[in-house]
Coordinates of C-alpha atoms and ligand atoms in Angstrom, one line a residue:
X283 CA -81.6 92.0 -0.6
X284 CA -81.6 88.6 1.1
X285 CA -81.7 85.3 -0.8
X286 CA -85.4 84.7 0.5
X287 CA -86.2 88.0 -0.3
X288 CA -84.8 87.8 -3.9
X289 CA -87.5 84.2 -3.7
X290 CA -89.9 85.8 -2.5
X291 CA -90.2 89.1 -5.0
X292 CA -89.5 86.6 -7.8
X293 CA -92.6 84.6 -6.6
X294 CA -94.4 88.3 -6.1
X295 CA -93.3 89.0 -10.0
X296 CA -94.6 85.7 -11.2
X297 CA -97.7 85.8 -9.4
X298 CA -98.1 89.7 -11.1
X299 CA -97.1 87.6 -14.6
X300 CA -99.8 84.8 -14.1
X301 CA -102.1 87.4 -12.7
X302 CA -101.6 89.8 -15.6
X303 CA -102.4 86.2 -17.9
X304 CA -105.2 85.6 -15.8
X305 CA -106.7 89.3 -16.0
X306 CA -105.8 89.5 -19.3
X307 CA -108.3 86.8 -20.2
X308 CA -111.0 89.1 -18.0
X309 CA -111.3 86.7 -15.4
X310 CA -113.9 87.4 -12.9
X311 CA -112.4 88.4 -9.7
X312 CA -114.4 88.1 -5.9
X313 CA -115.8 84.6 -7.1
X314 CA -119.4 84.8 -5.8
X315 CA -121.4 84.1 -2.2
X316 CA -122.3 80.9 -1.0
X317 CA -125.0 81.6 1.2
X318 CA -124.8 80.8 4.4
X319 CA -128.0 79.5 5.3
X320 CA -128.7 75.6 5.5
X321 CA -132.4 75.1 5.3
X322 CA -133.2 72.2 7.3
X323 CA -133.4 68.8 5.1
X324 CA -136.9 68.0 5.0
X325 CA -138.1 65.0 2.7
X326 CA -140.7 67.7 0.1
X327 CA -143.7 65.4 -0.4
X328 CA -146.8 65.9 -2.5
X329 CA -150.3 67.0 -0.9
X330 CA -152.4 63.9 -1.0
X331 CA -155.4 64.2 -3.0
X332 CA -158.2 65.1 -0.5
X333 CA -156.2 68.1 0.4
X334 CA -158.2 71.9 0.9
X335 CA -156.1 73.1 -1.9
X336 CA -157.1 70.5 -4.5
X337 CA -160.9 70.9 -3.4
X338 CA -163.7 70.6 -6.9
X339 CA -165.8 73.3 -6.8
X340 CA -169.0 72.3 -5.5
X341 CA -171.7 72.8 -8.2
X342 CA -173.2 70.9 -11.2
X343 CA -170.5 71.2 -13.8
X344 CA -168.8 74.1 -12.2
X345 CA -165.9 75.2 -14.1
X346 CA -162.0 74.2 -12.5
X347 CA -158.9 75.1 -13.0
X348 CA -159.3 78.5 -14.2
X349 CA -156.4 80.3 -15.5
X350 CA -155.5 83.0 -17.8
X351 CA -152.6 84.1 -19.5
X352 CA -151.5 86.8 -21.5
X353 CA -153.8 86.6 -25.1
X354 CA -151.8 88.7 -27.7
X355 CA -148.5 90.7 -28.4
X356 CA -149.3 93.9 -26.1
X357 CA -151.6 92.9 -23.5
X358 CA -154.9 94.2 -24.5
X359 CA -156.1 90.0 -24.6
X360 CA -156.3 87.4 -22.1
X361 CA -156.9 83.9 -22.9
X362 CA -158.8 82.5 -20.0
X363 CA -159.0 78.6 -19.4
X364 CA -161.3 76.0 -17.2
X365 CA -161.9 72.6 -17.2
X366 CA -166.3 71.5 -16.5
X367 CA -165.9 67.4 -15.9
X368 CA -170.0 66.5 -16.0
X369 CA -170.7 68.0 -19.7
X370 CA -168.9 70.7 -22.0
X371 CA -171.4 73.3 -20.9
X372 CA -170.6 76.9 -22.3
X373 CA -166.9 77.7 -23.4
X374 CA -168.3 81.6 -23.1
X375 CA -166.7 84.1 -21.2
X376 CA -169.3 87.2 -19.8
X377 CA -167.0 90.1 -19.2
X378 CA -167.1 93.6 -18.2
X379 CA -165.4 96.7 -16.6
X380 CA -166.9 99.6 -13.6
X381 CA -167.3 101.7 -16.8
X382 CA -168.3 99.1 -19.8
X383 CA -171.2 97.1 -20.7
X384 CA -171.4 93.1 -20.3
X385 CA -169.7 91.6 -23.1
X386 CA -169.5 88.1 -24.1
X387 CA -166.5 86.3 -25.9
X388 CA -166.9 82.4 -27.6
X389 CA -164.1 80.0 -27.4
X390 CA -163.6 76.2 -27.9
X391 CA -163.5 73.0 -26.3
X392 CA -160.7 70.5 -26.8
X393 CA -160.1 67.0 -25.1
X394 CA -157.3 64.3 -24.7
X395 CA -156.6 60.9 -23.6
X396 CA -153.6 59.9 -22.5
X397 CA -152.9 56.1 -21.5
X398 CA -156.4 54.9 -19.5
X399 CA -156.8 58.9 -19.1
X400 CA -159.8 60.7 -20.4
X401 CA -159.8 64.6 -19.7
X402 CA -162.6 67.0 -18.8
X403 CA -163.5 69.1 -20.9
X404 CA -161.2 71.7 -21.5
X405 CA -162.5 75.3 -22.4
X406 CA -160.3 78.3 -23.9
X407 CA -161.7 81.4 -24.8
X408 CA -159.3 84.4 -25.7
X409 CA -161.1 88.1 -24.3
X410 CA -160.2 90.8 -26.6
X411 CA -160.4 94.5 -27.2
X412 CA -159.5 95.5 -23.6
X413 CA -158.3 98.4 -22.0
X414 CA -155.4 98.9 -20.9
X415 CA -154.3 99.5 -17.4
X416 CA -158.4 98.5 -16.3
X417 CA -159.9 96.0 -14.2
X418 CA -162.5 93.5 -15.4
X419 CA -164.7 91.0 -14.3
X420 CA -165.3 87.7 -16.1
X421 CA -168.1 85.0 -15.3
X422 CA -167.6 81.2 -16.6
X423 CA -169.6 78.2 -16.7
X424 CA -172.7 80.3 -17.9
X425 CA -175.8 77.9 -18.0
X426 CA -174.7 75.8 -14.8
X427 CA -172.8 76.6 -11.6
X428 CA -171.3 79.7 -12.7
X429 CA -168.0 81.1 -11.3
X430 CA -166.6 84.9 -11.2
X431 CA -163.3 86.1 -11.3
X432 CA -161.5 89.6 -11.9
X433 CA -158.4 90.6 -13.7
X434 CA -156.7 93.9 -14.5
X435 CA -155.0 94.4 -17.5
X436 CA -151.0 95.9 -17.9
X437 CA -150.7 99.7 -18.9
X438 CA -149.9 100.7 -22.2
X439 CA -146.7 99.1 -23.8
X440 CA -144.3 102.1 -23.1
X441 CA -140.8 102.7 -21.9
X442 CA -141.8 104.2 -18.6
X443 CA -144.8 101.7 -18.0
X444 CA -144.0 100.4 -14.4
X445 CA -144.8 96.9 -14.0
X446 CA -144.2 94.0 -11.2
X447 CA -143.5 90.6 -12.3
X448 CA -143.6 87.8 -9.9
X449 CA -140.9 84.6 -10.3
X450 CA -141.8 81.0 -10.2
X451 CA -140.3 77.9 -11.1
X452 CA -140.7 73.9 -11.2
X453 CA -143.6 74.6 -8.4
X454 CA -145.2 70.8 -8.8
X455 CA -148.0 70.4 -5.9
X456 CA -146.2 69.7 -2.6
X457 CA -146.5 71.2 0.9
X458 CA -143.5 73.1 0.1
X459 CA -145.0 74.3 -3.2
X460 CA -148.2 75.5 -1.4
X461 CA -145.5 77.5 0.5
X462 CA -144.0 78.9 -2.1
X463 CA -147.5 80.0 -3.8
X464 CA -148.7 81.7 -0.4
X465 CA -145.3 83.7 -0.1
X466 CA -145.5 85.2 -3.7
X467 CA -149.4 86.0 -2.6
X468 CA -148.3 87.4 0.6
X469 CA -144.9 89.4 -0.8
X470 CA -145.9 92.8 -0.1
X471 CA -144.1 93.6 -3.5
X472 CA -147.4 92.3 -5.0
X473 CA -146.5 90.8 -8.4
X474 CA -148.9 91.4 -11.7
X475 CA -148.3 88.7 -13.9
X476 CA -145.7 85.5 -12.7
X477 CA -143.4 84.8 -15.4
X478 CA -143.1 81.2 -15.3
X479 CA -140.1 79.2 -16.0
X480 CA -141.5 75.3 -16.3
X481 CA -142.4 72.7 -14.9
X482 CA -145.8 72.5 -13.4
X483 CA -147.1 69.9 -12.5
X484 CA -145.0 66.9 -12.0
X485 CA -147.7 64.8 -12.6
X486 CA -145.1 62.6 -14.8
X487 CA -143.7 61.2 -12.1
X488 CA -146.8 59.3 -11.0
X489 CA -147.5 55.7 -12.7
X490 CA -148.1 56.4 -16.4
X491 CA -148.2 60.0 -16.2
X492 CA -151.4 60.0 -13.7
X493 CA -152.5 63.2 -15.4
X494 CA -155.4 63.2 -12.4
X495 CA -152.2 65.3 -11.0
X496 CA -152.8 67.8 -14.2
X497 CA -155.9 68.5 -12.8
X498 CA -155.3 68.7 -9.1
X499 CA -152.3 70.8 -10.2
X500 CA -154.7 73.2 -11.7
X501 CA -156.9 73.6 -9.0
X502 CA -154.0 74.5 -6.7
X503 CA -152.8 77.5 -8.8
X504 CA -156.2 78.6 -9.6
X505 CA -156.4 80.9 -6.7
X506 CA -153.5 82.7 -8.2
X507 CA -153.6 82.0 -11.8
X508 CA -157.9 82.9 -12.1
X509 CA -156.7 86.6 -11.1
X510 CA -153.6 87.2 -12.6
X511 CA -151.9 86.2 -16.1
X512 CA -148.9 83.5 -15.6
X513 CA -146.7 83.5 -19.0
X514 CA -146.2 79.5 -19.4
X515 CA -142.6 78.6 -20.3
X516 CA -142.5 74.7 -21.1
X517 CA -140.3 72.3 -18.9
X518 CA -139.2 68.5 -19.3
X519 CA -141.7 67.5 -17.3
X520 CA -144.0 69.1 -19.8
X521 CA -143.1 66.8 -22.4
X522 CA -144.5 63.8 -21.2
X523 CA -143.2 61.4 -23.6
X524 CA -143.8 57.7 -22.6
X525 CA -143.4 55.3 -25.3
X526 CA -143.6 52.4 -23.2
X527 CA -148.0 53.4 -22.5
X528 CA -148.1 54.3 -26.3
X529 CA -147.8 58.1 -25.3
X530 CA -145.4 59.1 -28.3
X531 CA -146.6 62.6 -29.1
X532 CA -144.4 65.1 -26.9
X533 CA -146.2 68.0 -24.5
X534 CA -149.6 66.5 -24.9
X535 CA -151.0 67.3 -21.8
X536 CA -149.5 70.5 -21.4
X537 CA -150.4 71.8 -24.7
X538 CA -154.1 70.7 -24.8
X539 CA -154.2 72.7 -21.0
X540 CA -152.1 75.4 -21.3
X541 CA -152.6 77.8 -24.1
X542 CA -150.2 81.0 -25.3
X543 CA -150.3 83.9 -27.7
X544 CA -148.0 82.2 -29.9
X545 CA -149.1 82.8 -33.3
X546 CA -149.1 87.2 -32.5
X547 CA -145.7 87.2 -32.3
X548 CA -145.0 85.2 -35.6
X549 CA -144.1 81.8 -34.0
X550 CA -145.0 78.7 -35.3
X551 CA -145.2 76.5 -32.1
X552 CA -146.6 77.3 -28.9
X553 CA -143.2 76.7 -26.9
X554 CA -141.0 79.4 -28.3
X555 CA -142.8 83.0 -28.5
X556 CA -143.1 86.8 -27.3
X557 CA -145.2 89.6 -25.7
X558 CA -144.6 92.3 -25.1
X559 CA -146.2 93.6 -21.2
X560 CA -146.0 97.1 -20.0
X561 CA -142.4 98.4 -20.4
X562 CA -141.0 94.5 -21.1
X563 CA -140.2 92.6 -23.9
X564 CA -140.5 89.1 -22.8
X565 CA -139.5 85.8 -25.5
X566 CA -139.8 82.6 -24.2
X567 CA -137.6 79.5 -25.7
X568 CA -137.8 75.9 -25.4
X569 CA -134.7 73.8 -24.4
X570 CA -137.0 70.9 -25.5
X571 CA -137.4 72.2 -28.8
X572 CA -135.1 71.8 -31.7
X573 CA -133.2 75.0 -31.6
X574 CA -129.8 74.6 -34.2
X575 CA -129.4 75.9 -37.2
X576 CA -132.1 76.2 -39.7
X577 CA -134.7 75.4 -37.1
X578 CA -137.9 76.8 -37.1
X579 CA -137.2 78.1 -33.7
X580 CA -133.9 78.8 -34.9
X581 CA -135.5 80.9 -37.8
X582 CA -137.9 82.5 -35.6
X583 CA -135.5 84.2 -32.5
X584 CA -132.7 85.5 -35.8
X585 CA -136.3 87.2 -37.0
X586 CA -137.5 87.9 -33.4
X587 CA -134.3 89.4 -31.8
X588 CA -134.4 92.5 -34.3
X589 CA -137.8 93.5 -33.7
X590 CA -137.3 94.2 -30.4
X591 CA -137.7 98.7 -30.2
X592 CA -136.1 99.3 -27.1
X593 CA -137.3 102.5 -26.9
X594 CA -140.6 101.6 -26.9
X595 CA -139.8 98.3 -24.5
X596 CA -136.5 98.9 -22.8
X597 CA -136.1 95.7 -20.6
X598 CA -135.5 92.7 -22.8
X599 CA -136.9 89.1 -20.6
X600 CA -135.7 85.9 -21.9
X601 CA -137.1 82.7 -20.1
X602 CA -136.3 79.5 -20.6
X603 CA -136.0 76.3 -18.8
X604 CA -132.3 74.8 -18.5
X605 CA -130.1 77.3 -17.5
X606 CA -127.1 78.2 -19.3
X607 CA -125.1 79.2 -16.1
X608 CA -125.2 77.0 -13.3
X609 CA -123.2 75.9 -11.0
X610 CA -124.9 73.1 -8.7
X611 CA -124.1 69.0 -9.9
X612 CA -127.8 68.8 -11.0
X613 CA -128.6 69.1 -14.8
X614 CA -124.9 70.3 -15.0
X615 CA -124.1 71.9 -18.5
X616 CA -127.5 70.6 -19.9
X617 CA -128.2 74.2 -21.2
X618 CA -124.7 74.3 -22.9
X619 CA -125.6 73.3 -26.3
X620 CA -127.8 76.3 -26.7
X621 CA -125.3 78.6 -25.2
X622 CA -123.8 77.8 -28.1
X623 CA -125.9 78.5 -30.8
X624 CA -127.8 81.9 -28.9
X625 CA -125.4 83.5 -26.6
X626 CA -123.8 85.6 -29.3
X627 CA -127.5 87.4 -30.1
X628 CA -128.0 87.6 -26.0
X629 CA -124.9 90.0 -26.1
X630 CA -125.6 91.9 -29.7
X631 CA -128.5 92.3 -28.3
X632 CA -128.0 93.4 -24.9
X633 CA -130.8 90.9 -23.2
X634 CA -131.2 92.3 -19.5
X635 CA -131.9 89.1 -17.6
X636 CA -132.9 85.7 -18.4
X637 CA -134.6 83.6 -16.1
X638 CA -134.2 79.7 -16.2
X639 CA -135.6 76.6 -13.7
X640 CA -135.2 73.2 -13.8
X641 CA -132.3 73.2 -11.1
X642 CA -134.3 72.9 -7.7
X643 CA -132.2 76.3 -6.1
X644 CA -131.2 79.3 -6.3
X645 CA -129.1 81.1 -8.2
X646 CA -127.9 84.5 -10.0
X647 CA -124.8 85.4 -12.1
X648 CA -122.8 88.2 -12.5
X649 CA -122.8 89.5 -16.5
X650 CA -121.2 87.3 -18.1
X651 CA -120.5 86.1 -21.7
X652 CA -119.1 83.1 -23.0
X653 CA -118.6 83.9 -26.7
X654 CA -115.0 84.3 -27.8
X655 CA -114.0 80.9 -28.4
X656 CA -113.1 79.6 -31.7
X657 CA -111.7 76.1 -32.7
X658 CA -108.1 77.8 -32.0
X659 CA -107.9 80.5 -29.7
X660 CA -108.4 78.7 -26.4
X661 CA -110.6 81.6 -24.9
X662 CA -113.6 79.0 -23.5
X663 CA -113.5 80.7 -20.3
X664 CA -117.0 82.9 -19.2
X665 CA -115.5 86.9 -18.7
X666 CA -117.5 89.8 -17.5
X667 CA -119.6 91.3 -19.7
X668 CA -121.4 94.8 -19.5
X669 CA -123.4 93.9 -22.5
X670 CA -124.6 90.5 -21.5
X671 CA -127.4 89.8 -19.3
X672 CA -127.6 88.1 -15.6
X673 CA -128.9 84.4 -15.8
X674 CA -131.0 84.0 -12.9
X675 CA -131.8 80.2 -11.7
X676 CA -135.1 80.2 -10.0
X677 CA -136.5 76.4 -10.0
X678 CA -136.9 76.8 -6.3
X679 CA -140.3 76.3 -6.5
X680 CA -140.9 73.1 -4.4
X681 CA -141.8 70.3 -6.5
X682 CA -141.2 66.5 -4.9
X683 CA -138.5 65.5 -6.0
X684 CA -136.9 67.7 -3.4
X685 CA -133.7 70.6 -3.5
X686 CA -130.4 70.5 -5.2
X687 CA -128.1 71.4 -2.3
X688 CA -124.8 69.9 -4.1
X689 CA -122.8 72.5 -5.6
X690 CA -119.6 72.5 -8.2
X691 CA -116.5 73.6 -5.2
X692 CA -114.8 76.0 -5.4
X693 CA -118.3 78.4 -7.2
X694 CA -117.0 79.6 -10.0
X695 CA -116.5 83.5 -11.1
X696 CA -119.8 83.7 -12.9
X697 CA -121.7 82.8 -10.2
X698 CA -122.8 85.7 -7.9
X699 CA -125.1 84.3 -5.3
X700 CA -126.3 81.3 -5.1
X701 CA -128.3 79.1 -1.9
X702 CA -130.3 75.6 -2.4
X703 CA -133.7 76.8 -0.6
X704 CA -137.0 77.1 -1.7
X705 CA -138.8 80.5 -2.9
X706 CA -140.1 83.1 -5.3
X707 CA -138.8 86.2 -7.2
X708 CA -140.5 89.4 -8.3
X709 CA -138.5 92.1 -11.0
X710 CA -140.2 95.4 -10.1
X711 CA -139.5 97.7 -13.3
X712 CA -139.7 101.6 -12.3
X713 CA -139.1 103.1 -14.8
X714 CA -136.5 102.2 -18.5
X715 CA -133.6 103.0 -16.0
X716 CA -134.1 100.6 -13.2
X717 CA -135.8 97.5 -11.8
X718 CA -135.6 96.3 -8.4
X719 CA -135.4 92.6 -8.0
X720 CA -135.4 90.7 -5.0
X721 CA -135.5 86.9 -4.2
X722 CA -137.5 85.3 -1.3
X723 CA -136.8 82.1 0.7
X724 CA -139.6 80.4 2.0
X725 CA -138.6 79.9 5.4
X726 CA -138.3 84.2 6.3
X727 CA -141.4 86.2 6.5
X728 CA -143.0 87.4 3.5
X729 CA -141.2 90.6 3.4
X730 CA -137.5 89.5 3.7
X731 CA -135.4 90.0 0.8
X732 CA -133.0 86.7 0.9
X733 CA -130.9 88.2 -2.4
X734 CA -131.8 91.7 -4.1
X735 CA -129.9 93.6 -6.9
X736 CA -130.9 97.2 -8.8
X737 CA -130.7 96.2 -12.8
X738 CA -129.7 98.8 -14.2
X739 CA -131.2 99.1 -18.0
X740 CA -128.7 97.6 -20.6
X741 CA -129.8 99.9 -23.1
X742 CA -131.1 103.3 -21.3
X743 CA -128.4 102.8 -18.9
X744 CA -125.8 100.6 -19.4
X745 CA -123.3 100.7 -16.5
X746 CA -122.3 98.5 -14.0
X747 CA -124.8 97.4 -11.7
X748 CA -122.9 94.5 -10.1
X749 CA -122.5 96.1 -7.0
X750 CA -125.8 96.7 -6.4
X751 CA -126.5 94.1 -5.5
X752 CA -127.1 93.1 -1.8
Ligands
LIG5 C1 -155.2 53.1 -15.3 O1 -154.3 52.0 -15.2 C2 -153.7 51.8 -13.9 C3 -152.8 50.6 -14.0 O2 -152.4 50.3 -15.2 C4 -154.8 51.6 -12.9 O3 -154.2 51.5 -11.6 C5 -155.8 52.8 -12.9 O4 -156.8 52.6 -12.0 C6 -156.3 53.0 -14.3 N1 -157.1 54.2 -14.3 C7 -158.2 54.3 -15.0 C8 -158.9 55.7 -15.0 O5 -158.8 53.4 -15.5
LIG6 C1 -151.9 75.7 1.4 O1 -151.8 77.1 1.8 C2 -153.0 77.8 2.0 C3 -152.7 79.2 2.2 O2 -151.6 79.4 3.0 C4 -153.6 77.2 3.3 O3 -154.9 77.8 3.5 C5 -153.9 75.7 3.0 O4 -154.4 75.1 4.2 C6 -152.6 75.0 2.6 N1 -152.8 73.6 2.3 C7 -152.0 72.6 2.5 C8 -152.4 71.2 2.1 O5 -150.9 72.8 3.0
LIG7 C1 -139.5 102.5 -31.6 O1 -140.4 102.9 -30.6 C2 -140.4 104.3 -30.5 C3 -141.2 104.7 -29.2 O2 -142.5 104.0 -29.2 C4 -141.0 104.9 -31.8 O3 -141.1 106.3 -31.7 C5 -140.2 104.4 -33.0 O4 -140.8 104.9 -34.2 C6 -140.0 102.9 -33.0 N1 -139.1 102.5 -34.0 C7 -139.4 101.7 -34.9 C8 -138.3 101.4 -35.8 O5 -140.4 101.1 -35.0
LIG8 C1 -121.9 66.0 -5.4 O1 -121.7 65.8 -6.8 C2 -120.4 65.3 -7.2 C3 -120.3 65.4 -8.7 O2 -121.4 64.8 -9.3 C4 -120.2 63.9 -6.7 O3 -118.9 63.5 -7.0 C5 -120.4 64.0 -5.2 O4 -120.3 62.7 -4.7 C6 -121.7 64.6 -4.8 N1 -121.7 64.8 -3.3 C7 -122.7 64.4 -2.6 C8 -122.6 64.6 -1.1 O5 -123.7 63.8 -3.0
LIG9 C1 -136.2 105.6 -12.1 O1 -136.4 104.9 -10.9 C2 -135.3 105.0 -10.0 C3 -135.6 104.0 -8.8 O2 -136.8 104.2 -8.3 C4 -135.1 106.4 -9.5 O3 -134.0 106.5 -8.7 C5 -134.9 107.3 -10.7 O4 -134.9 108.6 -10.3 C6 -136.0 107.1 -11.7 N1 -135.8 107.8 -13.0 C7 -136.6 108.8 -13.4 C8 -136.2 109.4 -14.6 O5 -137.6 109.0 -12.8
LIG10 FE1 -136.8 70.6 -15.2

């Protein structure tokens, strides 16, 4: 054996000995995939406001903004939402099946001011006592210009329920955003319900607040949300906090708009909660929400995570808005803190994904946890984890302030995939074994799959599904 030779297997057995150190700390090899498309930079810019999709329904005191959402734990309710501007009119709801009677359901009106702002008036009425699995038709604005509307409830809460959930984040009301809204429509994967991670309408970034961009905001979506239940997740641009105008009471828009099932799954506040939605579990948090120790919402997810039968409801959701895992120099480790305090229970309790925004890309994870460190043992390092979930970014939706294309170099090991372009997801459960989920860039046609992974079930069937991905 040569001198250099001797060099060179001495550097081949230290390499081995740092590699055996680096492996030994389960570091994740095959760092992820940059992708290699570069959308082209285009400024995003809000539709002005005598645009088609912002249009008032013509009519005296014809109800806007319609939306509905989910209305109690298992999806037998639907709380269903307008805005009339001339009067309050009716806040009733006529509703009926192919095979039921016309039934009617009361609800209330609330208002708020904000600043020099005065709102419509803004109607909710929850619908209860549905079928499962059934379509119905629902009138509003009875005694004026009345609008109808349809809806179909989710199948029975069951493992084997399929279901398709559509994927939307930080949308906002730009010509990008109407992009993003026609591709989910137009995905022949057709999504059921939109799980949606924050961030709606960016009106906050007008002079104080204009919350006229509330309402055009909810005329835009209406076309989707008037048919099908979006699950509100609340986003920092929800909180709408603005001392300087007087405006000192956080979410104030948003939660005078925007109703949730909140109180069905126990929760004392509207921004943290469950449902539960064909074979899903689904709990929403709220970065923007005290969330340490002793905290109501604190209190609530330790009581929550438990309850969760995953026979009944294999696929455990989380959503939130700042992600924990992220890897682009915008809004970098703002999710850390409660890393901290939850990602322990994500892993006890084998949470299958988690969907986050508020970074304007894309991005998914490999399974990772992060939950080994103490004060002395130096293990602060994220390591593959078959029992943790995948952390999805998705705040790709298209809002003005435009994409986050800078990322942290070299992409660290827990990132998977990752590309700064705009689009939609859908998770299409099959069965309590697998769920195909695929992630859609604006710019292809409405079929193309940009990103796509199999999830395997983390507690039917818990083995490794990283390679499934595509
Ligand atoms: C609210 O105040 C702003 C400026 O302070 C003004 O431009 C706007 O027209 C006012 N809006 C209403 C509804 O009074
Ligand atoms: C928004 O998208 C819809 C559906 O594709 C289209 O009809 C409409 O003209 C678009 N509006 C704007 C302002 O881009
Ligand atoms: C969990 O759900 C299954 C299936 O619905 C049911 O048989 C079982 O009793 C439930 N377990 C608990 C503890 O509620
Ligand atoms: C990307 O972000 C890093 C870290 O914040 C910064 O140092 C760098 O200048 C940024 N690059 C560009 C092109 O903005
Ligand atoms: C569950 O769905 C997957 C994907 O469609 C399929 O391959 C598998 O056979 C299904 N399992 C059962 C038990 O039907
Ligand atoms: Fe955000």
């Amino acid at each position: 054996m040569g001198v250099l030779d001797l060099a060179s297997s001495r550097a081949v057995a230290a390499t081995v000995v740092v590699l055996g150190l680096v492996l030994s700390f389960g570091v994740v090899c095959n760092g992820g995939k940059t992708s290699s498309f570069v959308r082209k930079v285009e400024k995003t810019v809000d539709m002005p406001l005598d645009s088609d999709v912002f249009k008032v329904p013509p009519g005296y005191n014809a109800p806007q903004q319609v939306h509905i959402t989910q209305g109690d734990q298992l999806g037998k309710a639907v709380i269903v939402s307008w805005v009339t501007v001339d009067e309050p009119g009716s806040s009733s709801v006529l509703y009926w099946s192919a095979n039921s009677k016309k039934k009617k359901a009361e609800g209330k009106i609330t208002t708020y001011k904000f600043y020099n702002y005065t709102s419509g008036y803004i109607h909710h009425t929850t619908v209860r006592n549905l079928m499962f699995n059934t379509k119905y038709y629902y009138v509003v604005g009875i005694g004026h210009t009345e609008r109808q509307f349809w809806f179909i409830t989710p199948p029975e809460v069951g493992p084997d329920s399929s279901y398709t959930f559509g994927l939307i984040g930080d949308l906002g009301q730009s010509y990008d955003s109407n992009k993003t809204l026609t591709h989910y429509e137009l995905n022949p994967q057709k999504g059921q319900a939109v799980l949606f991670v924050g961030d709606l309408s960016y009106a906050d970034n007008y002079p104080n607040h204009d919350n006229v961009r509330w309402d055009t905001w909810g005329r835009f979506i209406e076309r989707s949300v008037a048919y099908q239940p979006w699950i509100w997740t609340a986003g920092n641009h929800e909180i709408d906090f603005a001392p300087e105008i007087g405006e000192t009471k956080p979410f104030k828009p948003y939660s005078h708009r925007y109703h949730v099932p909140y109180k069905a799954s126990g929760s004392t506040s509207p921004f943290w909660y469950s449902i539960k939605r064909a074979s899903a579990y689904i709990i929403v948090l709220s970065s923007y929400s005290a969330y340490g120790k002793y905290t109501p919402q604190y209190k609530w997810l330790e009581e929550e995570l438990p309850k969760v039968n995953r026979s009944e409801t294999p696929w455990l959701i989380v959503l939130m808005h700042s992600p924990w895992y992220n890897s682009y120099n915008y809004h970098y480790m703002e999710g850390e803190t409660m890393r901290v305090m939850y990602e322990p229970w994500f892993v006890t309790y084998k949470v299958d994904v988690v969907f986050a925004g508020h970074v304007h890309a894309y991005e998914r994870s490999e399974r990772v946890s992060n939950v080994a460190y103490n004060i002395v043992n130096g293990i602060c390092k994220p390591v593959k984890d078959q029992y943790a979930p995948v952390y999805i970014t998705i705040g790709d939706g298209g809002n003005l302030e435009g994409l986050a294309t800078n990322m942290t170099e070299p992409q660290p090991d827990y990132s998977a995939y990752r590309e700064a372009s705009f689009g939609h997801a859908t998770f299409d459960i099959k069965n309590r074994t697998h769920a195909y989920y695929s992630w859609h860039r604006n710019q292809d046609g409405y079929a193309v799959k940009a990103d796509s992974m199999w999830f395997f079930n983390r507690f039917y069937h818990p083995v490794d599904d990283s390679t499934s991905a595509e």
